[in-house]
């Protein structure tokens, strides 16, 4: 393969859909049957993904700096093995779950999702992951649980951004339980069939494709089931600008910029902006979750 070219840049989509093994965390894992047969998940978007290069060099991961190129430079320092996720709160089987154990029976599949940042740029990303519902069911959700809270690793010695006060660490996010159990909501452990690059949230991160990107918390070490709505980092920082729900919505502008359109990363300077779609185009699947809510008030 030529210098500077990655296999993902030159491998046709059908071929990487056919890969039987996905490397994640160093262990070869069997892909879901749908992938082995060469068909993408029924949840995958029919859009051409951004390149591996674009997805891994234009990032938001404030633990590694504020500029888009900082995570790719600085996240090399992060140790992602061993890794475990503490699952507690209103669950039947609380405890520290080893990532290797989580992945042992996780039904991994490829999900090609549109990804829309609140800053009004977007990408299409071929994630590898499994439904969050799988892990929550493994831990056993108690009847009283209504929300799911997530936390990123707190390790300032490896995460230079945590030595500053750019955010209130550790990074925290949350979902309502029905959002968390929705089949579109995944825990991703890779992209383009490779183990998750550190700058994209290795070794395991959330992806909620109908919400602004900041809800998709990276490098998760804790998942807690709660009765009340958890505190979340950006919402605490500025509740007017970053609502708890933060569903992609072209009709509710961010106080400092319009959300009606977006710039596709890598589209080139002559490409026009694209219209932003309600729920980032996933309305058919998720609109019913918000029936009866006024999304211009409860954003
Ligand atoms: N998770 C943590 N822990 N720290 C962050 O700074 N940034 C969020 C989200 N998850 C962030 C995070 C934001 S604003 C976006 S747009 C996405 O990660 C970016 O994901 P990507 O770099 O994989 O595209």
GROMACS .gro file of C-alpha atoms and ligand atoms in nm, residues 55 58-63 71 115-119 121 123 125 127 152-153 159 167 169 171-172 191 199-201 205 212-219 234, ligand 1:
model
   62
   55UNK     CA    1  -1.269   1.140   1.103
   58UNK     CA    2  -1.089   1.685   1.308
   59UNK     CA    3  -1.207   1.613   1.661
   60UNK     CA    4  -1.361   1.757   1.973
   61UNK     CA    5  -1.211   1.594   2.283
   62UNK     CA    6  -1.141   1.874   2.529
   63UNK     CA    7  -0.945   1.642   2.758
   71UNK     CA    8  -0.681   1.521   2.012
  115UNK     CA    9  -2.295   1.280   1.287
  116UNK     CA   10  -2.391   1.644   1.349
  117UNK     CA   11  -2.197   1.867   1.586
  118UNK     CA   12  -2.370   2.159   1.758
  119UNK     CA   13  -2.101   2.376   1.592
  121UNK     CA   14  -2.038   2.077   1.092
  123UNK     CA   15  -1.966   1.393   0.894
  125UNK     CA   16  -1.893   0.782   1.016
  127UNK     CA   17  -1.879   0.306   1.348
  152UNK     CA   18  -1.545   0.988   3.095
  153UNK     CA   19  -1.213   0.880   3.246
  159UNK     CA   20  -0.526   1.402   2.964
  167UNK     CA   21  -1.460   2.219   3.153
  169UNK     CA   22  -1.413   1.733   3.483
  171UNK     CA   23  -1.696   1.503   3.124
  172UNK     CA   24  -2.049   1.384   3.199
  191UNK     CA   25  -1.458   0.276   1.317
  199UNK     CA   26  -0.887   1.071   1.962
  200UNK     CA   27  -1.234   0.936   1.879
  201UNK     CA   28  -1.296   0.809   2.233
  205UNK     CA   29  -1.775   0.569   2.355
  212UNK     CA   30  -2.579   1.694   1.874
  213UNK     CA   31  -2.235   1.538   1.893
  214UNK     CA   32  -2.154   1.652   2.246
  215UNK     CA   33  -2.406   1.400   2.382
  216UNK     CA   34  -2.185   1.122   2.237
  217UNK     CA   35  -1.946   1.100   2.531
  218UNK     CA   36  -1.603   0.944   2.480
  219UNK     CA   37  -1.380   0.704   2.677
  234UNK     CA   38  -2.230   2.127   2.873
  300LIG     N1   39  -1.647   1.339   2.509
  300LIG     C1   40  -1.553   1.382   2.594
  300LIG     N2   41  -1.519   1.305   2.698
  300LIG     N3   42  -1.492   1.503   2.580
  300LIG     C2   43  -1.525   1.587   2.477
  300LIG     O1   44  -1.468   1.699   2.469
  300LIG     N4   45  -1.666   1.625   2.280
  300LIG     C3   46  -1.799   1.599   2.224
  300LIG     C4   47  -1.822   1.450   2.199
  300LIG     N5   48  -1.777   1.371   2.314
  300LIG     C5   49  -1.625   1.546   2.384
  300LIG     C6   50  -1.683   1.417   2.402
  300LIG     C7   51  -1.825   1.672   2.101
  300LIG     S1   52  -1.853   1.840   2.117
  300LIG     C8   53  -1.832   1.612   1.980
  300LIG     S2   54  -1.882   1.697   1.840
  300LIG     C9   55  -1.795   1.471   1.963
  300LIG     O2   56  -1.749   1.411   2.084
  300LIG    C10   57  -1.684   1.458   1.858
  300LIG     O3   58  -1.659   1.324   1.829
  300LIG     P1   59  -1.549   1.288   1.719
  300LIG     O4   60  -1.425   1.363   1.754
  300LIG     O5   61  -1.531   1.140   1.726
  300LIG     O6   62  -1.605   1.332   1.586
   0.00000   0.00000   0.00000
